[in-house]
Short mmCIF file of C-alpha atoms and ligand atoms in Angstrom, two decimals:
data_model
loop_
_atom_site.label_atom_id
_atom_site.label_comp_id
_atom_site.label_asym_id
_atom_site.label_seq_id
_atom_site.Cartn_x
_atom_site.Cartn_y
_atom_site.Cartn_z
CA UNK Y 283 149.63 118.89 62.83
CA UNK Y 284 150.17 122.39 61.59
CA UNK Y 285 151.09 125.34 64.12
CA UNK Y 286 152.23 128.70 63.78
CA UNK Y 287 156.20 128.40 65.40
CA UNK Y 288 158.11 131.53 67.18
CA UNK Y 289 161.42 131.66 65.41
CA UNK Y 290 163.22 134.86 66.42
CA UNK Y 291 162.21 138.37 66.44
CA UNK Y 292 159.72 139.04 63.67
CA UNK Y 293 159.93 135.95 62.67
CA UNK Y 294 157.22 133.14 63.05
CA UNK Y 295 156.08 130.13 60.56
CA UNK Y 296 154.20 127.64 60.46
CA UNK Y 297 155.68 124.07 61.08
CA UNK Y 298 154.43 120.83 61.51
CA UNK Y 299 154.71 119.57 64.56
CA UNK Y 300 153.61 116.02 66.51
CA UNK Y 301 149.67 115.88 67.50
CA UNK Y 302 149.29 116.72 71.23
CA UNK Y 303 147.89 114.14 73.02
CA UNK Y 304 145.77 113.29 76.43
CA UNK Y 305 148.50 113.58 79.62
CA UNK Y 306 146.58 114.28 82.50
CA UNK Y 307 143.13 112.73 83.39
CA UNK Y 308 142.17 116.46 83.48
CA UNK Y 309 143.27 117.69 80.01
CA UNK Y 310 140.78 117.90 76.51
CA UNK Y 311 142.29 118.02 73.10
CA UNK Y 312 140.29 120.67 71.16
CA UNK Y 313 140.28 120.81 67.35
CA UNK Y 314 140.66 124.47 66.21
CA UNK Y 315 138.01 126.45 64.00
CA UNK Y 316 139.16 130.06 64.97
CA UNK Y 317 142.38 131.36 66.39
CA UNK Y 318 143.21 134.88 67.09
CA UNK Y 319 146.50 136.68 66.93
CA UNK Y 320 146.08 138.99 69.88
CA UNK Y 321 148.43 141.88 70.70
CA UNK Y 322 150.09 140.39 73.52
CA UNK Y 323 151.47 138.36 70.76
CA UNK Y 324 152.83 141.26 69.09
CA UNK Y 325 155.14 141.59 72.39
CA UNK Y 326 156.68 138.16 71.84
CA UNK Y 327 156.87 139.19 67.93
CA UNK Y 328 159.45 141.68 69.04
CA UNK Y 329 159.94 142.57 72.44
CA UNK Y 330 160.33 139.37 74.63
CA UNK Y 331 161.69 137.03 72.78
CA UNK Y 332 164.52 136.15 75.49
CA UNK Y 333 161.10 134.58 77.11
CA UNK Y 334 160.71 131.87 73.77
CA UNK Y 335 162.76 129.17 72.54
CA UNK Y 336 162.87 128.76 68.59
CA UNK Y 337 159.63 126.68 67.88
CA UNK Y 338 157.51 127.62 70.60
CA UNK Y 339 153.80 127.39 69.78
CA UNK Y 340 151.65 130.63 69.30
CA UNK Y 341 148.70 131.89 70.23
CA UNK Y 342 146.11 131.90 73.02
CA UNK Y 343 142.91 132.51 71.85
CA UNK Y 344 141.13 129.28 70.79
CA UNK Y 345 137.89 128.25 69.72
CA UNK Y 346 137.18 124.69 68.64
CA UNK Y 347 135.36 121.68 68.76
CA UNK Y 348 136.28 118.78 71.52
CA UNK Y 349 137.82 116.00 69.86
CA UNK Y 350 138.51 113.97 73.00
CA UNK Y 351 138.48 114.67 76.48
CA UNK Y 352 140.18 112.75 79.61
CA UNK Y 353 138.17 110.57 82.49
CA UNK Y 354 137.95 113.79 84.96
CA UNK Y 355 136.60 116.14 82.07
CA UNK Y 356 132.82 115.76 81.99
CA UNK Y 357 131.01 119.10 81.38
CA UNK Y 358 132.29 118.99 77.77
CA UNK Y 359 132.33 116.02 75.74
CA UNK Y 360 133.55 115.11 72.28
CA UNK Y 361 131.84 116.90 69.64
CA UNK Y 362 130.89 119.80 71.74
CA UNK Y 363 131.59 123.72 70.19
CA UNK Y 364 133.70 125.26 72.79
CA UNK Y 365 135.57 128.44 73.41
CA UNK Y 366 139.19 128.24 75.56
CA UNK Y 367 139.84 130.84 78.06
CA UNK Y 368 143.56 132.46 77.64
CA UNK Y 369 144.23 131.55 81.14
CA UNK Y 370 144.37 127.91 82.44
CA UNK Y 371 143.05 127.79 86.04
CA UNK Y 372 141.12 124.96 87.69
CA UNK Y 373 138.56 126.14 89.39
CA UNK Y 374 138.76 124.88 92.83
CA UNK Y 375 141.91 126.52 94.66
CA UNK Y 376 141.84 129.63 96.89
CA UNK Y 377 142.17 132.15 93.87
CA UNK Y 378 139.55 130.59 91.87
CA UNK Y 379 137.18 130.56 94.27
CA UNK Y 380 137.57 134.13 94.79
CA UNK Y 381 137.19 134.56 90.77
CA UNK Y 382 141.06 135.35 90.73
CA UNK Y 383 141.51 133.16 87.70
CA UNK Y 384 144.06 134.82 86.74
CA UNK Y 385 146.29 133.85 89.76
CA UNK Y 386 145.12 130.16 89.93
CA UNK Y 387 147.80 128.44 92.56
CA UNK Y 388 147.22 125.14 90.88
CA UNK Y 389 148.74 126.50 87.87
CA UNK Y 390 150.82 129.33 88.95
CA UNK Y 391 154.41 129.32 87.35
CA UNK Y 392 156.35 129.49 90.93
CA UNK Y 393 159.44 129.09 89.64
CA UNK Y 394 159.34 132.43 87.64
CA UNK Y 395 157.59 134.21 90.46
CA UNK Y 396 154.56 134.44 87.98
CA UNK Y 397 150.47 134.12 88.02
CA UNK Y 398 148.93 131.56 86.33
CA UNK Y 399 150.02 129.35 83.53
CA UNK Y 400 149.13 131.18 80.07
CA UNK Y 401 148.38 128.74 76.56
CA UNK Y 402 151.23 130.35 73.86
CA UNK Y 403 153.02 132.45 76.25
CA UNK Y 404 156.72 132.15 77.20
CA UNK Y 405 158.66 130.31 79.92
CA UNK Y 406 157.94 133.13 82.48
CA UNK Y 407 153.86 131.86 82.20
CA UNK Y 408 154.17 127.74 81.92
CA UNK Y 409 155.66 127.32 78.39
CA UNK Y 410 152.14 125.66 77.43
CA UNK Y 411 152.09 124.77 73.51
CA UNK Y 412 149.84 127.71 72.24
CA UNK Y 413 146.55 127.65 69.84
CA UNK Y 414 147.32 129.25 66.73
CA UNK Y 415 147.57 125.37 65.81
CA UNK Y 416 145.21 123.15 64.12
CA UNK Y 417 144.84 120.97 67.75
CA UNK Y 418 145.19 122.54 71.26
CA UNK Y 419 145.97 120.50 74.22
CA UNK Y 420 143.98 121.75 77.05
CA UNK Y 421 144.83 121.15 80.65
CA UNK Y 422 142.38 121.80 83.60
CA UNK Y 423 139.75 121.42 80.93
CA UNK Y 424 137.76 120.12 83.78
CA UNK Y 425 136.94 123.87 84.25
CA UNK Y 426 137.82 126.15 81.45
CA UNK Y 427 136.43 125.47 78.60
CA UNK Y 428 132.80 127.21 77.95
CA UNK Y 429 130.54 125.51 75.79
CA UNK Y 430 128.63 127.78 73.58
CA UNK Y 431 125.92 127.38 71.07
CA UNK Y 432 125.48 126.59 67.64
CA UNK Y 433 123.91 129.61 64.99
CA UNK Y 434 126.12 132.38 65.23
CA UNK Y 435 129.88 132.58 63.22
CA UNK Y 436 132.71 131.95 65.46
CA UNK Y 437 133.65 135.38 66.20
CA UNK Y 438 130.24 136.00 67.62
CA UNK Y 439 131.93 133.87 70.75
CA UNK Y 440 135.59 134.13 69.73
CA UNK Y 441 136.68 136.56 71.87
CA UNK Y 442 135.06 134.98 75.33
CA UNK Y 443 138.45 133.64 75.14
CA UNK Y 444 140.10 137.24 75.55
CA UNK Y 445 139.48 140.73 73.88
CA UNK Y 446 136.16 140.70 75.08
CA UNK Y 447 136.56 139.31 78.65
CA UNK Y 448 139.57 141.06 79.32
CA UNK Y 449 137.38 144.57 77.85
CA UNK Y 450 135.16 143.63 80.36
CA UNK Y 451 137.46 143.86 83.30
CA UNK Y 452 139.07 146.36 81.68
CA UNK Y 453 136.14 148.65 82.27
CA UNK Y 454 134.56 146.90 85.27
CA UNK Y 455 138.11 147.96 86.69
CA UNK Y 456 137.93 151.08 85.47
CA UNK Y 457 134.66 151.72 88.31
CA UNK Y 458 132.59 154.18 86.56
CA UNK Y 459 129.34 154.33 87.62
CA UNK Y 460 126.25 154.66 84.56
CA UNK Y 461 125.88 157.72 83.06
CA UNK Y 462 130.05 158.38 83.96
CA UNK Y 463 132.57 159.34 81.73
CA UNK Y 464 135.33 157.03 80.68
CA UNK Y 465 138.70 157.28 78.38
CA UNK Y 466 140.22 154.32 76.67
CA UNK Y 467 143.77 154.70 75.54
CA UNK Y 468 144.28 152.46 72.63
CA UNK Y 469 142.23 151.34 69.68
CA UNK Y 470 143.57 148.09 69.07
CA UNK Y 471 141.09 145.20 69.41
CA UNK Y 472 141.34 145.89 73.30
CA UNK Y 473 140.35 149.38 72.88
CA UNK Y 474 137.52 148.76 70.54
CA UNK Y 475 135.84 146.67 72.37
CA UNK Y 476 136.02 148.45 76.13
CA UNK Y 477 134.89 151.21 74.79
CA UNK Y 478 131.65 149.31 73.57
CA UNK Y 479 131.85 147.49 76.99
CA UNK Y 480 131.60 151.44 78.44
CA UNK Y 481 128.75 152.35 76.12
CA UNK Y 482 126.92 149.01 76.85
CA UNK Y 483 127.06 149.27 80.75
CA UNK Y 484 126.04 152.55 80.77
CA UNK Y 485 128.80 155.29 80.79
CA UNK Y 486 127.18 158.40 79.37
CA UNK Y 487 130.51 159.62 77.51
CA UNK Y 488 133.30 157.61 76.13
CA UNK Y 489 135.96 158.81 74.95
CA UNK Y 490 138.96 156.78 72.80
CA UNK Y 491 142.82 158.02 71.61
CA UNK Y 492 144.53 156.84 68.77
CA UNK Y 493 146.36 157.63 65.51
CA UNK Y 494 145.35 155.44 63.26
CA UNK Y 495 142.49 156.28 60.73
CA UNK Y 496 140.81 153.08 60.42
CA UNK Y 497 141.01 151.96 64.33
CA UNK Y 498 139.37 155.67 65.06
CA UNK Y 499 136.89 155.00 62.25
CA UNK Y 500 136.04 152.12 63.63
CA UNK Y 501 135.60 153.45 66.89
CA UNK Y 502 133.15 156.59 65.78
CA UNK Y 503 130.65 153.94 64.11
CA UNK Y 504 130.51 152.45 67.31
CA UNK Y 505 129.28 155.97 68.69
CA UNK Y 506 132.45 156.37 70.11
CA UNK Y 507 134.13 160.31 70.99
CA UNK Y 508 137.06 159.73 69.38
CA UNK Y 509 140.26 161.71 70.03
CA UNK Y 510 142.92 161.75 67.10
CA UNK Y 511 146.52 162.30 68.51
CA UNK Y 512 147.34 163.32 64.62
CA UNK Y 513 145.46 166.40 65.29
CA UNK Y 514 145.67 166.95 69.48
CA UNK Y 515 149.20 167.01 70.94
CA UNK Y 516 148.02 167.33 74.62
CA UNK Y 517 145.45 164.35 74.93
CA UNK Y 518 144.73 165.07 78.59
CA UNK Y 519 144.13 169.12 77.87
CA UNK Y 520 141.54 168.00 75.68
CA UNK Y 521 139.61 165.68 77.92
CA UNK Y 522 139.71 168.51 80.79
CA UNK Y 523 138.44 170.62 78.37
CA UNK Y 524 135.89 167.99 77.04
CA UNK Y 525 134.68 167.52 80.75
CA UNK Y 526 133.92 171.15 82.45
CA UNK Y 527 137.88 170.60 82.91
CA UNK Y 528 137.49 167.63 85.95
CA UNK Y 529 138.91 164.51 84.24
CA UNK Y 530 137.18 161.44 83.68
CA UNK Y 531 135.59 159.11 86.28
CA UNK Y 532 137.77 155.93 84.69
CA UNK Y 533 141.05 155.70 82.29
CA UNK Y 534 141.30 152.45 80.44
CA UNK Y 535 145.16 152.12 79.51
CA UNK Y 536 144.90 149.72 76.70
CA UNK Y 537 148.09 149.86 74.80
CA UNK Y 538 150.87 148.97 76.97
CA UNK Y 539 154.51 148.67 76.83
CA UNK Y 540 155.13 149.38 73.31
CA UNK Y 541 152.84 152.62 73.03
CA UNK Y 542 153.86 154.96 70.42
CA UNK Y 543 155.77 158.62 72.20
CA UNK Y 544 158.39 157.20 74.46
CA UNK Y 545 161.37 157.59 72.33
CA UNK Y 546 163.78 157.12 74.78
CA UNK Y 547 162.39 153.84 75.55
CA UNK Y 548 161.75 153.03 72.34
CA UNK Y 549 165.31 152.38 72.06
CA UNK Y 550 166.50 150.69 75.08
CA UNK Y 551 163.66 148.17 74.78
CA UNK Y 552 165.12 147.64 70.74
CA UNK Y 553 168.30 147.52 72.47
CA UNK Y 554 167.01 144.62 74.78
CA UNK Y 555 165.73 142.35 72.37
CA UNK Y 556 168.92 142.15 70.48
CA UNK Y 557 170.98 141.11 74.10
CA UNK Y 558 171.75 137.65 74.40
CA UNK Y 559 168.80 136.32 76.62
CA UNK Y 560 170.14 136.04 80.14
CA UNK Y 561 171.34 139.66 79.99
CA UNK Y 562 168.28 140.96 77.94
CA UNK Y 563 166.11 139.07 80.64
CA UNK Y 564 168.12 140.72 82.87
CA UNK Y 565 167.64 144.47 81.13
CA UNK Y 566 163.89 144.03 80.73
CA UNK Y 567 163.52 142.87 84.57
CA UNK Y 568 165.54 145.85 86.00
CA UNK Y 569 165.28 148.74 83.88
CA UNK Y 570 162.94 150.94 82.67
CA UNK Y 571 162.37 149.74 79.28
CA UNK Y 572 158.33 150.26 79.55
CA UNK Y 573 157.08 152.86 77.33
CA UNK Y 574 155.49 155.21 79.63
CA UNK Y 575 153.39 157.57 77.08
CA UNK Y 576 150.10 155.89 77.25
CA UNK Y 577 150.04 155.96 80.95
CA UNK Y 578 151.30 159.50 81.35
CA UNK Y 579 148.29 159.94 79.31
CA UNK Y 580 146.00 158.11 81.48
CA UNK Y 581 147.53 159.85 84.67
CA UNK Y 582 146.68 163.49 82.86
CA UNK Y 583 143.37 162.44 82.19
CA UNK Y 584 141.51 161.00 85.06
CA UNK Y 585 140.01 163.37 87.27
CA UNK Y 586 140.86 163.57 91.22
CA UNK Y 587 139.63 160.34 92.90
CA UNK Y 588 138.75 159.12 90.11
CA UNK Y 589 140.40 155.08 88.61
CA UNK Y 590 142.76 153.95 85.76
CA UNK Y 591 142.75 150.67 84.91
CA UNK Y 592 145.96 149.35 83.21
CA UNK Y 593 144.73 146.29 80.62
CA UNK Y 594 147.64 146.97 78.54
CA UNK Y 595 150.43 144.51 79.26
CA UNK Y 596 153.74 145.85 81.08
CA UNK Y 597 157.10 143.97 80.94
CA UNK Y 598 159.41 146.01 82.47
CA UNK Y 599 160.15 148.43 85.46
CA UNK Y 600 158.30 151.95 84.25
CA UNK Y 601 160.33 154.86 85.79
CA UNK Y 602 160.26 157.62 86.42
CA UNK Y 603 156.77 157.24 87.55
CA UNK Y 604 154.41 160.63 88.94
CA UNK Y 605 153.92 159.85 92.58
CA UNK Y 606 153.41 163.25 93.61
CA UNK Y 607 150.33 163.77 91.37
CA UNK Y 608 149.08 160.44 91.99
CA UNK Y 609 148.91 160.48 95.13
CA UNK Y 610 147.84 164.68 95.24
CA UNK Y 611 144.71 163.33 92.76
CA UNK Y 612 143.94 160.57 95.09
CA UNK Y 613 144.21 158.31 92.25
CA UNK Y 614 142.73 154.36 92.41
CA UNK Y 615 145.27 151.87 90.09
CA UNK Y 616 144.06 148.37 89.19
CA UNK Y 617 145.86 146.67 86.61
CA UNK Y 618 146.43 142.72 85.33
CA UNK Y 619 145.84 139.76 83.43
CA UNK Y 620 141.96 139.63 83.21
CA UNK Y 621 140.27 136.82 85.46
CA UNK Y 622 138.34 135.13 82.00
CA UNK Y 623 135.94 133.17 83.44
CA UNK Y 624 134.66 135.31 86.14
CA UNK Y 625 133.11 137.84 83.39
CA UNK Y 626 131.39 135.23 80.99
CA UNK Y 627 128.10 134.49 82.71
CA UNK Y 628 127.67 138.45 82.78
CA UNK Y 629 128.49 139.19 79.01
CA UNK Y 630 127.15 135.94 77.69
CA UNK Y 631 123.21 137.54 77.34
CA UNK Y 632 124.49 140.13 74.80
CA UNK Y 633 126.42 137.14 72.89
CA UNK Y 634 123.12 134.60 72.76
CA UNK Y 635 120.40 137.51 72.54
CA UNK Y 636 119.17 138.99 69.03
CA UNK Y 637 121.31 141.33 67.27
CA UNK Y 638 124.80 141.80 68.48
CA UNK Y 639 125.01 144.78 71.10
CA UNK Y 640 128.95 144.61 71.56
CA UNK Y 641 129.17 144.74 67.65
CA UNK Y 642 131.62 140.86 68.05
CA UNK Y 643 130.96 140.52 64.67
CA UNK Y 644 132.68 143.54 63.64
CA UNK Y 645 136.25 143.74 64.69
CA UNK Y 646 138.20 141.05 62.91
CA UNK Y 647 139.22 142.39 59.59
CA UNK Y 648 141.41 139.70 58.43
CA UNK Y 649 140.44 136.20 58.47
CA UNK Y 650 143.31 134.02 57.05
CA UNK Y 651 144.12 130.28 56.90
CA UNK Y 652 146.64 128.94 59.18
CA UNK Y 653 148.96 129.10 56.81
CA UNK Y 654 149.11 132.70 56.12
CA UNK Y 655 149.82 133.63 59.70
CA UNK Y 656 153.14 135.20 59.30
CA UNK Y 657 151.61 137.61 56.50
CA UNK Y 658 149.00 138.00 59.44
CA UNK Y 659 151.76 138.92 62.39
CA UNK Y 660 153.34 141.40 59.83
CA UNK Y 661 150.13 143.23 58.99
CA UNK Y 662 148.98 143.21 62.32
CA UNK Y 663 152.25 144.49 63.39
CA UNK Y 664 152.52 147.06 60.88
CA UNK Y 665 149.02 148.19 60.44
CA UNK Y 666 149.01 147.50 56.72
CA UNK Y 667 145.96 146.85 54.66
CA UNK Y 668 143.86 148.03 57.35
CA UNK Y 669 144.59 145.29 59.70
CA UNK Y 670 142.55 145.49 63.49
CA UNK Y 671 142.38 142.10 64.11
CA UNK Y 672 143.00 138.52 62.37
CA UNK Y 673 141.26 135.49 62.99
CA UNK Y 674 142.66 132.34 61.99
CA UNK Y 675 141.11 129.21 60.41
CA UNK Y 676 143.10 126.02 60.93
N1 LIG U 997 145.54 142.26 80.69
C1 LIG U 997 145.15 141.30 79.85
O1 LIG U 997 144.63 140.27 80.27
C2 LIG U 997 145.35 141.50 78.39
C3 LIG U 997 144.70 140.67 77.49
C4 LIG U 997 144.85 140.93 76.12
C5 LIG U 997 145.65 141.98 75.68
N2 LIG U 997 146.29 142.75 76.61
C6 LIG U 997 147.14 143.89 76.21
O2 LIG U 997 146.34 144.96 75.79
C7 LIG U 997 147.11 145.82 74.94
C8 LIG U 997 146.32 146.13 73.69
O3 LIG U 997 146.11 144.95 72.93
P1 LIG U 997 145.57 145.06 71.44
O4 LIG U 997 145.35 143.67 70.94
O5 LIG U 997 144.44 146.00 71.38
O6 LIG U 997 146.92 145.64 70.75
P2 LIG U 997 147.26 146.63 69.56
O7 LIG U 997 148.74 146.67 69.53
O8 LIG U 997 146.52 146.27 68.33
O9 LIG U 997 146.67 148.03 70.06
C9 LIG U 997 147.38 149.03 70.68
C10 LIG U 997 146.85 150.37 70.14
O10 LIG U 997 147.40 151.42 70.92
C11 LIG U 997 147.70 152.51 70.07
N3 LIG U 997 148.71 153.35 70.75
C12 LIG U 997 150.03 153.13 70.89
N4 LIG U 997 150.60 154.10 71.59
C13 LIG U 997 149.61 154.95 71.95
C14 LIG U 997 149.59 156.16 72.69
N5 LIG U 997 150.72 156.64 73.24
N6 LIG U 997 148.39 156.78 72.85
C15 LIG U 997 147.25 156.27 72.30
N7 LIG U 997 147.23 155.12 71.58
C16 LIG U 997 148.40 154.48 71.41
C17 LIG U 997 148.18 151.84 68.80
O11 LIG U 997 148.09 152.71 67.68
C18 LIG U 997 147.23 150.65 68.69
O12 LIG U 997 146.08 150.94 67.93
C19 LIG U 997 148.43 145.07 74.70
O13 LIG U 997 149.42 145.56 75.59
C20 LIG U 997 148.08 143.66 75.05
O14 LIG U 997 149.22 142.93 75.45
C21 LIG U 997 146.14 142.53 77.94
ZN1 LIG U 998 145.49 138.04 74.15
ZN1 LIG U 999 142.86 127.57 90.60
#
């Protein structure tokens, strides 16, 4: 088969590779329709790659049909339209049950001290071949896959797999009440969609920070505030202003450790990626190379006793890091990978129902064959050609 390959940092391509097959009585081998490039990806682009060997499989949010399924797999069966969660948890241990699917302990990657195994995501999260692929071996598929129905385009369901479940927490975690106020940090795909999330459950203002003219645009025809860091140099001066000078109830962080603003660690985290691995492993692990503008942001912003809820991914060891003011605001933190399958029975109705309240249908501007997937990393990457998201079609 055809799959989109890590090769080095900014470098991917598409190789073929051998067909996965059937190795556990539990696993399903999915034939992909749509693929995202999501921008945790963008992180192994350039950032991590100590984490990847050369030829690693891509990619972690699939959507498919079932081509064949093993003996302990039966609420899916061959021929069935199915979208794959980004995490691969099995349902039935201690974490699961408590809807921690993100820190399954059937799948957690002890030896790297890590949560559950990701599809497409280094040797710190399982090293599981990843989706941007034309077939997707899928283990535990006894629980994760979610069937969905036929009549819509894929993206309508597409992002169950991620954007829109991890939006989902992303806001839920951000614990404002309807008819709060909420700021999302971030306009990626992410961003767009928690700040619908935030408008959809209820939160009476939303507010969303950027700089890039076509990711805010997007953002305002979803009847979104949004805040252009072009224009405002002190994002969190505006909010207080914006809000009878309190804060917000909730703070969405969702850009993460590359945000734009942190020059200094700008640098040492360039400087990491060109170490040989073991001592660039060693860099990222102890040292602050985490870009800490976004959440400085988020720290301004939030009012006293009010939440931030860090989506955006972190790789590092963020320092120096605002105790004093955290703790003086009486600040609530949640952060992490989000839990996929303990948000889809809530957000399915708005995905099955007429129209299309979270606006699914309108994020992916780029939908490209398999083929043209590095072209797709590089726009993404570089925001050319007005790139938000890209789908790809094996
Ligand atoms: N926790 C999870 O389960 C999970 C799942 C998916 C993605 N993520 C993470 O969410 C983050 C966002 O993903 P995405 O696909 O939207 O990525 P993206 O790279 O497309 O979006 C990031 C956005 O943040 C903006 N930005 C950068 N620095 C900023 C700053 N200082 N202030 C305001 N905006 C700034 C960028 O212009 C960009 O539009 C990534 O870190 C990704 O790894 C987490
Ligand atoms: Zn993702
Ligand atoms: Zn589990």
């Amino acid at each position: 088969m055809k799959a989109v390959t890590w090769q080095g940092t900014e470098k991917v391509s598409v190789e073929t590779t051998d067909d996965p097959r059937i190795q556990e009585p539990t696993d399903a081998i999915v034939r992909m329709t749509s693929t995202a490039i999501c921008g945790s990806d963008l992180h192994l682009y350039d950032v991590l790659g100590m984490y990847l060997d050369p030829g690693d499989i891509l990619g972690h949010e699939p959507m498919g049909i079932v081509e064949e399924v093993g003996p302990e797999v039966t609420h899916i069966a061959p021929g069935d339209r199915v979208v794959v969660p980004f995490n691969i948890s099995c349902g039935h241990c201690w974490m699961c049950r408590h809807g921690l699917f993100a820190q399954c302990e059937t799948t957690q990657v002890r030896d790297q001290g890590k949560g559950a195994a990701l599809f497409g995501y280094t040797k710190l999260y399982g090293h599981v071949p990843g989706a941007q692929a034309e077939l997707l071996r899928v283990p535990q598929a006894q629980f994760g896959p979610i069937k969905v129905p036929e009549g819509h385009p894929d993206e309508r369901f597409l992002f169950l797999s991620d954007v829109l479940t991890t939006s989902w927490q992303a806001f839920r975690y951000a614990d404002v009440e309807s008819g709060g106020t909420c700021a999302v940090i971030g306009l990626g795909p992410i961003g767009q969609l928690t700040a619908r999330v935030a408008k959809f459950l209820g939160a009476e203002r939303v507010f969303a920070v950027d700089n890039v003219p076509e990711r805010l645009e997007m953002a305002r025809r979803h009847g979104i505030e949004v805040i252009d860091t072009r224009d405002v140099d002190d994002v969190p001066e505006a909010i207080m202003n914006l809000t009878d000078g309190r804060g917000v109830d909730g703070v969405v962080d969702a850009v993460g450790m590359e945000a734009h603003g942190s020059p200094l660690q700008h640098v040492a985290q360039r400087a990491a990626g060109k170490l040989p691995d073991s001592v660039a492993r060693r860099a990222v692990e102890k040292f602050g190379v985490d870009r800490m503008a976004a959440l400085n942001t988020a720290f301004g912003s939030v009012r006293r006793g009010g939440t931030i809820s860090i989506i955006g991914v972190y790789g590092g060891q963020a320092n120096p890091f605002p105790m004093m003011d955290l703790f003086d605001k009486g600040v609530t933190i949640r952060m992490g990978q989000a839990h996929v399958k303990r948000w889809v029975d809530e957000i399915m109705p708005a995905l099955t129902g007429d129209g299309d309240p979270l606006g699914t249908e309108d994020l992916t501007t780029h939908s490209l064959p398999l083929a043209e997937a590095p072209h797709g990393y590089e726009i993404f990457k570089e925001k050319q050609d007005g790139c938000i998201k890209v789908v790809l079609k094996p």
